[in-house]
Amino acid sequence: MASLANPQYKAVVKTSSGKRYDLFKSRVILDLTISDDPDSLAKEVSLTVMNAVQNGATLSTLIQPSDRLYISADVGNGYFEVFRGVIWENDRVIDTEKEVTFTAYDYLIYMMKSQDYFYYKSGLSTKEIVKKICTAWKLKLSYSYGSIKNKRIKPVQKNIGDMIIYVLNKAKKSISSRYIFTIEGTTVIIKYANKNSTIYKLKEGKNVISIELKITMDDIVTKIKIYGESKKNSIPRLSTLSKNTSKFGTIQDIMDKDKKEKLSKVKKQAQNKLKRSAKVKREYTVTAISNPKIKRGDTVYVDCGTAGIKGNKTVKSISHDCVAGTMDVVFY
């Protein structure tokens, strides 16, 4: 296990006209936050700078939406890229214009904002469908997650990212392992969670600043109905399973059985889901010294005895305050 401390971040903007602004070298950065949360497919950056004058114009005029933002970090062995994306918003206070805030997203924002119709013949694997989508959008793909064979997908209108998540979630029901869907540069990455080769350590009294525990009923499932293929006027219900409904109430999900799929297999998947989901969830938020090497989905060893947390945990979301040099890490 390893730990890193005191990283240094720099931000560079490249405009559509070819101009380059090194905001770290210019010493204008007031706030810089990088957030990676599964509720938002794209990483988000909030960048606030002094609205300084360069070449006779203010930064709020020189830097505009569609310009590219690059953020890199140094933990002692040279800079490496931690974010590449597009500036989406330029927000400044008109009456003072002393500072300006830019919001940027990595390139998955285009998959979040764009729609298309999707239809696929029966028998295509998860990976084949994802590759077809990425090829259509001229994106490279690095895929190391599992796949299943899919039945025919009838024409459906969805956001690009939502379609990829749809087929990945179908695979996840059979594979029963978390996946990570992200992007590095212009390469879409789909991989198993918890596959990082280096496990970093967050230790109370060393690099941990504070710990917060949240216990929630969010995402609880206590009842699952299994349905067969739809008929003319109905959808046959094949089985119903439940767990802890008397304690938590009925929070229901449904699962579909394909025509050629065994009911026993689907019931086993439902039982496994209830085993994981028919209980309260505990989320640990650890505030620590920023470590830009830690990513969403990574395994991290947490040693916080006073909070009763010790052992390997999976990163659910992570946010870096690059100016303060801290990070908030939420663990499953």
PDB file of N, CA and C in Angstrom, residues 7-92:
ATOM      1  N   PRO A   7       0.186  17.262  -3.461  1.00  0.00           N
ATOM      2  CA  PRO A   7       0.297  17.381  -4.916  1.00  0.00           C
ATOM      3  C   PRO A   7       0.217  18.841  -5.353  1.00  0.00           C
ATOM      4  N   GLN A   8       0.705  19.106  -6.540  1.00  0.00           N
ATOM      5  CA  GLN A   8       0.593  20.439  -7.136  1.00  0.00           C
ATOM      6  C   GLN A   8      -0.161  20.295  -8.459  1.00  0.00           C
ATOM      7  N   TYR A   9      -1.173  21.141  -8.639  1.00  0.00           N
ATOM      8  CA  TYR A   9      -2.004  21.079  -9.840  1.00  0.00           C
ATOM      9  C   TYR A   9      -1.757  22.297 -10.718  1.00  0.00           C
ATOM     10  N   LYS A  10      -1.842  22.114 -12.017  1.00  0.00           N
ATOM     11  CA  LYS A  10      -1.807  23.253 -12.930  1.00  0.00           C
ATOM     12  C   LYS A  10      -2.892  23.102 -13.979  1.00  0.00           C
ATOM     13  N   ALA A  11      -3.378  24.233 -14.467  1.00  0.00           N
ATOM     14  CA  ALA A  11      -4.457  24.249 -15.458  1.00  0.00           C
ATOM     15  C   ALA A  11      -4.030  25.078 -16.659  1.00  0.00           C
ATOM     16  N   VAL A  12      -4.259  24.525 -17.837  1.00  0.00           N
ATOM     17  CA  VAL A  12      -3.920  25.196 -19.093  1.00  0.00           C
ATOM     18  C   VAL A  12      -5.162  25.214 -19.983  1.00  0.00           C
ATOM     19  N   VAL A  13      -5.445  26.368 -20.567  1.00  0.00           N
ATOM     20  CA  VAL A  13      -6.552  26.501 -21.511  1.00  0.00           C
ATOM     21  C   VAL A  13      -5.984  26.707 -22.911  1.00  0.00           C
ATOM     22  N   LYS A  14      -6.524  25.962 -23.873  1.00  0.00           N
ATOM     23  CA  LYS A  14      -6.190  26.153 -25.280  1.00  0.00           C
ATOM     24  C   LYS A  14      -7.454  26.602 -25.998  1.00  0.00           C
ATOM     25  N   THR A  15      -7.406  27.789 -26.593  1.00  0.00           N
ATOM     26  CA  THR A  15      -8.601  28.355 -27.217  1.00  0.00           C
ATOM     27  C   THR A  15      -8.769  27.837 -28.641  1.00  0.00           C
ATOM     28  N   SER A  16      -9.961  28.058 -29.188  1.00  0.00           N
ATOM     29  CA  SER A  16     -10.242  27.623 -30.554  1.00  0.00           C
ATOM     30  C   SER A  16      -9.383  28.358 -31.577  1.00  0.00           C
ATOM     31  N   SER A  17      -8.853  29.526 -31.185  1.00  0.00           N
ATOM     32  CA  SER A  17      -7.986  30.283 -32.095  1.00  0.00           C
ATOM     33  C   SER A  17      -6.521  29.873 -31.979  1.00  0.00           C
ATOM     34  N   GLY A  18      -6.232  28.924 -31.075  1.00  0.00           N
ATOM     35  CA  GLY A  18      -4.864  28.423 -30.942  1.00  0.00           C
ATOM     36  C   GLY A  18      -4.061  29.065 -29.832  1.00  0.00           C
ATOM     37  N   LYS A  19      -4.637  29.999 -29.081  1.00  0.00           N
ATOM     38  CA  LYS A  19      -3.937  30.625 -27.973  1.00  0.00           C
ATOM     39  C   LYS A  19      -3.848  29.653 -26.798  1.00  0.00           C
ATOM     40  N   ARG A  20      -2.791  29.794 -26.008  1.00  0.00           N
ATOM     41  CA  ARG A  20      -2.569  28.925 -24.856  1.00  0.00           C
ATOM     42  C   ARG A  20      -2.384  29.781 -23.608  1.00  0.00           C
ATOM     43  N   TYR A  21      -3.158  29.491 -22.557  1.00  0.00           N
ATOM     44  CA  TYR A  21      -3.074  30.247 -21.309  1.00  0.00           C
ATOM     45  C   TYR A  21      -2.756  29.294 -20.163  1.00  0.00           C
ATOM     46  N   ASP A  22      -1.553  29.445 -19.601  1.00  0.00           N
ATOM     47  CA  ASP A  22      -1.128  28.647 -18.447  1.00  0.00           C
ATOM     48  C   ASP A  22      -1.566  29.400 -17.193  1.00  0.00           C
ATOM     49  N   LEU A  23      -2.696  29.001 -16.616  1.00  0.00           N
ATOM     50  CA  LEU A  23      -3.286  29.735 -15.505  1.00  0.00           C
ATOM     51  C   LEU A  23      -2.513  29.539 -14.205  1.00  0.00           C
ATOM     52  N   PHE A  24      -1.832  28.405 -14.072  1.00  0.00           N
ATOM     53  CA  PHE A  24      -1.001  28.186 -12.889  1.00  0.00           C
ATOM     54  C   PHE A  24       0.223  29.097 -12.919  1.00  0.00           C
ATOM     55  N   LYS A  25       0.864  29.151 -14.084  1.00  0.00           N
ATOM     56  CA  LYS A  25       2.059  29.992 -14.222  1.00  0.00           C
ATOM     57  C   LYS A  25       1.714  31.465 -14.061  1.00  0.00           C
ATOM     58  N   SER A  26       0.513  31.852 -14.485  1.00  0.00           N
ATOM     59  CA  SER A  26       0.086  33.251 -14.356  1.00  0.00           C
ATOM     60  C   SER A  26      -0.351  33.613 -12.938  1.00  0.00           C
ATOM     61  N   ARG A  27      -0.475  32.608 -12.067  1.00  0.00           N
ATOM     62  CA  ARG A  27      -0.869  32.800 -10.657  1.00  0.00           C
ATOM     63  C   ARG A  27      -2.223  33.491 -10.525  1.00  0.00           C
ATOM     64  N   VAL A  28      -3.199  33.040 -11.303  1.00  0.00           N
ATOM     65  CA  VAL A  28      -4.525  33.662 -11.263  1.00  0.00           C
ATOM     66  C   VAL A  28      -5.595  32.723 -10.698  1.00  0.00           C
ATOM     67  N   ILE A  29      -5.247  31.460 -10.409  1.00  0.00           N
ATOM     68  CA  ILE A  29      -6.243  30.491  -9.956  1.00  0.00           C
ATOM     69  C   ILE A  29      -6.640  30.776  -8.507  1.00  0.00           C
ATOM     70  N   LEU A  30      -7.949  30.978  -8.303  1.00  0.00           N
ATOM     71  CA  LEU A  30      -8.487  31.191  -6.956  1.00  0.00           C
ATOM     72  C   LEU A  30      -9.126  29.917  -6.410  1.00  0.00           C
ATOM     73  N   ASP A  31      -9.746  29.146  -7.279  1.00  0.00           N
ATOM     74  CA  ASP A  31     -10.392  27.904  -6.850  1.00  0.00           C
ATOM     75  C   ASP A  31     -10.386  26.927  -8.019  1.00  0.00           C
ATOM     76  N   LEU A  32     -10.111  25.664  -7.718  1.00  0.00           N
ATOM     77  CA  LEU A  32     -10.086  24.630  -8.754  1.00  0.00           C
ATOM     78  C   LEU A  32     -10.545  23.317  -8.124  1.00  0.00           C
ATOM     79  N   THR A  33     -11.692  22.822  -8.590  1.00  0.00           N
ATOM     80  CA  THR A  33     -12.266  21.594  -8.038  1.00  0.00           C
ATOM     81  C   THR A  33     -12.583  20.622  -9.166  1.00  0.00           C
ATOM     82  N   ILE A  34     -12.154  19.366  -8.986  1.00  0.00           N
ATOM     83  CA  ILE A  34     -12.443  18.299  -9.939  1.00  0.00           C
ATOM     84  C   ILE A  34     -13.348  17.290  -9.250  1.00  0.00           C
ATOM     85  N   SER A  35     -14.522  17.028  -9.843  1.00  0.00           N
ATOM     86  CA  SER A  35     -15.485  16.113  -9.232  1.00  0.00           C
ATOM     87  C   SER A  35     -15.794  14.962 -10.169  1.00  0.00           C
ATOM     88  N   ASP A  36     -15.785  13.751  -9.623  1.00  0.00           N
ATOM     89  CA  ASP A  36     -16.126  12.552 -10.393  1.00  0.00           C
ATOM     90  C   ASP A  36     -17.152  11.764  -9.594  1.00  0.00           C
ATOM     91  N   ASP A  37     -18.407  11.809 -10.049  1.00  0.00           N
ATOM     92  CA  ASP A  37     -19.524  11.202  -9.327  1.00  0.00           C
ATOM     93  C   ASP A  37     -20.320  10.338 -10.293  1.00  0.00           C
ATOM     94  N   PRO A  38     -20.751   9.135  -9.893  1.00  0.00           N
ATOM     95  CA  PRO A  38     -21.481   8.267 -10.823  1.00  0.00           C
ATOM     96  C   PRO A  38     -22.823   8.834 -11.264  1.00  0.00           C
ATOM     97  N   ASP A  39     -23.381   9.794 -10.515  1.00  0.00           N
ATOM     98  CA  ASP A  39     -24.652  10.400 -10.917  1.00  0.00           C
ATOM     99  C   ASP A  39     -24.491  11.315 -12.129  1.00  0.00           C
ATOM    100  N   SER A  40     -23.260  11.709 -12.429  1.00  0.00           N
ATOM    101  CA  SER A  40     -22.972  12.503 -13.623  1.00  0.00           C
ATOM    102  C   SER A  40     -21.926  11.759 -14.432  1.00  0.00           C
ATOM    103  N   LEU A  41     -22.279  11.370 -15.633  1.00  0.00           N
ATOM    104  CA  LEU A  41     -21.374  10.553 -16.440  1.00  0.00           C
ATOM    105  C   LEU A  41     -20.036  11.242 -16.656  1.00  0.00           C
ATOM    106  N   ALA A  42     -20.051  12.545 -16.894  1.00  0.00           N
ATOM    107  CA  ALA A  42     -18.821  13.284 -17.179  1.00  0.00           C
ATOM    108  C   ALA A  42     -18.223  13.861 -15.899  1.00  0.00           C
ATOM    109  N   LYS A  43     -16.912  13.859 -15.812  1.00  0.00           N
ATOM    110  CA  LYS A  43     -16.244  14.584 -14.733  1.00  0.00           C
ATOM    111  C   LYS A  43     -16.520  16.076 -14.897  1.00  0.00           C
ATOM    112  N   GLU A  44     -16.622  16.782 -13.774  1.00  0.00           N
ATOM    113  CA  GLU A  44     -16.905  18.214 -13.799  1.00  0.00           C
ATOM    114  C   GLU A  44     -15.781  18.977 -13.114  1.00  0.00           C
ATOM    115  N   VAL A  45     -15.412  20.094 -13.703  1.00  0.00           N
ATOM    116  CA  VAL A  45     -14.398  20.986 -13.120  1.00  0.00           C
ATOM    117  C   VAL A  45     -15.008  22.364 -12.916  1.00  0.00           C
ATOM    118  N   SER A  46     -14.795  22.920 -11.728  1.00  0.00           N
ATOM    119  CA  SER A  46     -15.135  24.315 -11.465  1.00  0.00           C
ATOM    120  C   SER A  46     -13.828  25.070 -11.273  1.00  0.00           C
ATOM    121  N   LEU A  47     -13.600  26.078 -12.104  1.00  0.00           N
ATOM    122  CA  LEU A  47     -12.349  26.831 -12.112  1.00  0.00           C
ATOM    123  C   LEU A  47     -12.644  28.321 -11.965  1.00  0.00           C
ATOM    124  N   THR A  48     -12.204  28.916 -10.857  1.00  0.00           N
ATOM    125  CA  THR A  48     -12.372  30.353 -10.636  1.00  0.00           C
ATOM    126  C   THR A  48     -11.002  31.023 -10.684  1.00  0.00           C
ATOM    127  N   VAL A  49     -10.916  32.079 -11.498  1.00  0.00           N
ATOM    128  CA  VAL A  49      -9.641  32.790 -11.655  1.00  0.00           C
ATOM    129  C   VAL A  49      -9.867  34.293 -11.501  1.00  0.00           C
ATOM    130  N   MET A  50      -8.798  34.976 -11.163  1.00  0.00           N
ATOM    131  CA  MET A  50      -8.837  36.434 -11.214  1.00  0.00           C
ATOM    132  C   MET A  50      -9.044  36.861 -12.662  1.00  0.00           C
ATOM    133  N   ASN A  51      -9.914  37.812 -12.873  1.00  0.00           N
ATOM    134  CA  ASN A  51     -10.213  38.245 -14.240  1.00  0.00           C
ATOM    135  C   ASN A  51      -9.123  39.194 -14.730  1.00  0.00           C
ATOM    136  N   ALA A  52      -7.925  38.641 -14.802  1.00  0.00           N
ATOM    137  CA  ALA A  52      -6.740  39.442 -15.125  1.00  0.00           C
ATOM    138  C   ALA A  52      -6.721  39.826 -16.603  1.00  0.00           C
ATOM    139  N   VAL A  53      -5.947  40.868 -16.897  1.00  0.00           N
ATOM    140  CA  VAL A  53      -5.779  41.341 -18.269  1.00  0.00           C
ATOM    141  C   VAL A  53      -4.540  40.706 -18.869  1.00  0.00           C
ATOM    142  N   GLN A  54      -4.714  40.088 -20.029  1.00  0.00           N
ATOM    143  CA  GLN A  54      -3.589  39.530 -20.776  1.00  0.00           C
ATOM    144  C   GLN A  54      -3.731  39.959 -22.231  1.00  0.00           C
ATOM    145  N   ASN A  55      -2.663  40.523 -22.764  1.00  0.00           N
ATOM    146  CA  ASN A  55      -2.675  40.994 -24.160  1.00  0.00           C
ATOM    147  C   ASN A  55      -3.809  41.978 -24.426  1.00  0.00           C
ATOM    148  N   GLY A  56      -4.093  42.816 -23.410  1.00  0.00           N
ATOM    149  CA  GLY A  56      -5.080  43.870 -23.587  1.00  0.00           C
ATOM    150  C   GLY A  56      -6.523  43.462 -23.403  1.00  0.00           C
ATOM    151  N   ALA A  57      -6.782  42.212 -22.977  1.00  0.00           N
ATOM    152  CA  ALA A  57      -8.161  41.750 -22.774  1.00  0.00           C
ATOM    153  C   ALA A  57      -8.230  40.915 -21.499  1.00  0.00           C
ATOM    154  N   THR A  58      -9.416  40.879 -20.875  1.00  0.00           N
ATOM    155  CA  THR A  58      -9.584  40.092 -19.652  1.00  0.00           C
ATOM    156  C   THR A  58      -9.745  38.618 -19.989  1.00  0.00           C
ATOM    157  N   LEU A  59      -9.453  37.761 -18.994  1.00  0.00           N
ATOM    158  CA  LEU A  59      -9.581  36.319 -19.200  1.00  0.00           C
ATOM    159  C   LEU A  59     -11.019  35.922 -19.506  1.00  0.00           C
ATOM    160  N   SER A  60     -11.989  36.651 -18.929  1.00  0.00           N
ATOM    161  CA  SER A  60     -13.384  36.330 -19.201  1.00  0.00           C
ATOM    162  C   SER A  60     -13.750  36.564 -20.661  1.00  0.00           C
ATOM    163  N   THR A  61     -12.980  37.401 -21.346  1.00  0.00           N
ATOM    164  CA  THR A  61     -13.180  37.639 -22.776  1.00  0.00           C
ATOM    165  C   THR A  61     -12.355  36.678 -23.616  1.00  0.00           C
ATOM    166  N   LEU A  62     -11.158  36.380 -23.138  1.00  0.00           N
ATOM    167  CA  LEU A  62     -10.231  35.542 -23.904  1.00  0.00           C
ATOM    168  C   LEU A  62     -10.627  34.070 -23.892  1.00  0.00           C
ATOM    169  N   ILE A  63     -11.208  33.597 -22.757  1.00  0.00           N
ATOM    170  CA  ILE A  63     -11.557  32.184 -22.604  1.00  0.00           C
ATOM    171  C   ILE A  63     -13.069  32.038 -22.707  1.00  0.00           C
ATOM    172  N   GLN A  64     -13.508  31.208 -23.630  1.00  0.00           N
ATOM    173  CA  GLN A  64     -14.938  31.080 -23.922  1.00  0.00           C
ATOM    174  C   GLN A  64     -15.357  29.599 -23.985  1.00  0.00           C
ATOM    175  N   PRO A  65     -16.672  29.345 -23.836  1.00  0.00           N
ATOM    176  CA  PRO A  65     -17.157  27.982 -24.031  1.00  0.00           C
ATOM    177  C   PRO A  65     -16.707  27.403 -25.369  1.00  0.00           C
ATOM    178  N   SER A  66     -16.368  26.135 -25.348  1.00  0.00           N
ATOM    179  CA  SER A  66     -15.811  25.320 -26.439  1.00  0.00           C
ATOM    180  C   SER A  66     -14.286  25.303 -26.421  1.00  0.00           C
ATOM    181  N   ASP A  67     -13.650  26.202 -25.630  1.00  0.00           N
ATOM    182  CA  ASP A  67     -12.196  26.113 -25.460  1.00  0.00           C
ATOM    183  C   ASP A  67     -11.850  24.869 -24.642  1.00  0.00           C
ATOM    184  N   ARG A  68     -10.626  24.369 -24.784  1.00  0.00           N
ATOM    185  CA  ARG A  68     -10.206  23.130 -24.128  1.00  0.00           C
ATOM    186  C   ARG A  68      -9.449  23.424 -22.834  1.00  0.00           C
ATOM    187  N   LEU A  69      -9.720  22.600 -21.821  1.00  0.00           N
ATOM    188  CA  LEU A  69      -9.068  22.735 -20.525  1.00  0.00           C
ATOM    189  C   LEU A  69      -8.288  21.461 -20.222  1.00  0.00           C
ATOM    190  N   TYR A  70      -7.043  21.632 -19.816  1.00  0.00           N
ATOM    191  CA  TYR A  70      -6.175  20.515 -19.447  1.00  0.00           C
ATOM    192  C   TYR A  70      -5.669  20.745 -18.024  1.00  0.00           C
ATOM    193  N   ILE A  71      -5.834  19.746 -17.171  1.00  0.00           N
ATOM    194  CA  ILE A  71      -5.348  19.834 -15.792  1.00  0.00           C
ATOM    195  C   ILE A  71      -4.379  18.685 -15.558  1.00  0.00           C
ATOM    196  N   SER A  72      -3.245  19.002 -14.984  1.00  0.00           N
ATOM    197  CA  SER A  72      -2.254  17.980 -14.662  1.00  0.00           C
ATOM    198  C   SER A  72      -1.799  18.158 -13.223  1.00  0.00           C
ATOM    199  N   ALA A  73      -1.216  17.107 -12.681  1.00  0.00           N
ATOM    200  CA  ALA A  73      -0.796  17.112 -11.279  1.00  0.00           C
ATOM    201  C   ALA A  73       0.617  16.556 -11.163  1.00  0.00           C
ATOM    202  N   ASP A  74       1.302  17.000 -10.121  1.00  0.00           N
ATOM    203  CA  ASP A  74       2.655  16.532  -9.841  1.00  0.00           C
ATOM    204  C   ASP A  74       2.713  16.114  -8.373  1.00  0.00           C
ATOM    205  N   VAL A  75       3.105  14.861  -8.137  1.00  0.00           N
ATOM    206  CA  VAL A  75       3.256  14.379  -6.760  1.00  0.00           C
ATOM    207  C   VAL A  75       4.721  14.089  -6.450  1.00  0.00           C
ATOM    208  N   GLY A  76       5.600  14.702  -7.253  1.00  0.00           N
ATOM    209  CA  GLY A  76       7.029  14.558  -6.994  1.00  0.00           C
ATOM    210  C   GLY A  76       7.810  13.909  -8.103  1.00  0.00           C
ATOM    211  N   ASN A  77       7.109  13.344  -9.101  1.00  0.00           N
ATOM    212  CA  ASN A  77       7.803  12.653 -10.196  1.00  0.00           C
ATOM    213  C   ASN A  77       7.479  13.246 -11.556  1.00  0.00           C
ATOM    214  N   GLY A  78       7.054  14.519 -11.574  1.00  0.00           N
ATOM    215  CA  GLY A  78       6.690  15.158 -12.830  1.00  0.00           C
ATOM    216  C   GLY A  78       5.190  15.186 -13.030  1.00  0.00           C
ATOM    217  N   TYR A  79       4.742  16.048 -13.919  1.00  0.00           N
ATOM    218  CA  TYR A  79       3.312  16.235 -14.141  1.00  0.00           C
ATOM    219  C   TYR A  79       2.708  15.119 -14.992  1.00  0.00           C
ATOM    220  N   PHE A  80       1.470  14.747 -14.665  1.00  0.00           N
ATOM    221  CA  PHE A  80       0.698  13.804 -15.459  1.00  0.00           C
ATOM    222  C   PHE A  80      -0.729  14.336 -15.556  1.00  0.00           C
ATOM    223  N   GLU A  81      -1.394  14.016 -16.659  1.00  0.00           N
ATOM    224  CA  GLU A  81      -2.729  14.562 -16.921  1.00  0.00           C
ATOM    225  C   GLU A  81      -3.783  13.890 -16.041  1.00  0.00           C
ATOM    226  N   VAL A  82      -4.646  14.711 -15.423  1.00  0.00           N
ATOM    227  CA  VAL A  82      -5.749  14.179 -14.619  1.00  0.00           C
ATOM    228  C   VAL A  82      -7.108  14.584 -15.179  1.00  0.00           C
ATOM    229  N   PHE A  83      -7.135  15.543 -16.108  1.00  0.00           N
ATOM    230  CA  PHE A  83      -8.399  15.958 -16.714  1.00  0.00           C
ATOM    231  C   PHE A  83      -8.126  16.579 -18.069  1.00  0.00           C
ATOM    232  N   ARG A  84      -8.996  16.224 -19.022  1.00  0.00           N
ATOM    233  CA  ARG A  84      -8.988  16.880 -20.327  1.00  0.00           C
ATOM    234  C   ARG A  84     -10.440  17.031 -20.761  1.00  0.00           C
ATOM    235  N   GLY A  85     -10.834  18.256 -21.084  1.00  0.00           N
ATOM    236  CA  GLY A  85     -12.228  18.443 -21.452  1.00  0.00           C
ATOM    237  C   GLY A  85     -12.496  19.790 -22.083  1.00  0.00           C
ATOM    238  N   VAL A  86     -13.764  20.174 -22.076  1.00  0.00           N
ATOM    239  CA  VAL A  86     -14.209  21.368 -22.785  1.00  0.00           C
ATOM    240  C   VAL A  86     -14.869  22.326 -21.802  1.00  0.00           C
ATOM    241  N   ILE A  87     -14.555  23.609 -21.938  1.00  0.00           N
ATOM    242  CA  ILE A  87     -15.209  24.629 -21.119  1.00  0.00           C
ATOM    243  C   ILE A  87     -16.638  24.789 -21.619  1.00  0.00           C
ATOM    244  N   TRP A  88     -17.568  24.644 -20.694  1.00  0.00           N
ATOM    245  CA  TRP A  88     -18.988  24.630 -21.042  1.00  0.00           C
ATOM    246  C   TRP A  88     -19.669  25.944 -20.698  1.00  0.00           C
ATOM    247  N   GLU A  89     -19.223  26.574 -19.609  1.00  0.00           N
ATOM    248  CA  GLU A  89     -19.846  27.817 -19.151  1.00  0.00           C
ATOM    249  C   GLU A  89     -18.793  28.832 -18.727  1.00  0.00           C
ATOM    250  N   ASN A  90     -19.120  30.081 -18.945  1.00  0.00           N
ATOM    251  CA  ASN A  90     -18.308  31.223 -18.512  1.00  0.00           C
ATOM    252  C   ASN A  90     -19.239  32.098 -17.673  1.00  0.00           C
ATOM    253  N   ASP A  91     -18.969  32.224 -16.378  1.00  0.00           N
ATOM    254  CA  ASP A  91     -19.886  32.897 -15.471  1.00  0.00           C
ATOM    255  C   ASP A  91     -19.113  33.941 -14.662  1.00  0.00           C
ATOM    256  N   ARG A  92     -19.452  35.209 -14.862  1.00  0.00           N
ATOM    257  CA  ARG A  92     -18.752  36.253 -14.113  1.00  0.00           C
ATOM    258  C   ARG A  92     -19.748  37.270 -13.553  1.00  0.00           C
TER     259      ARG A  92
END
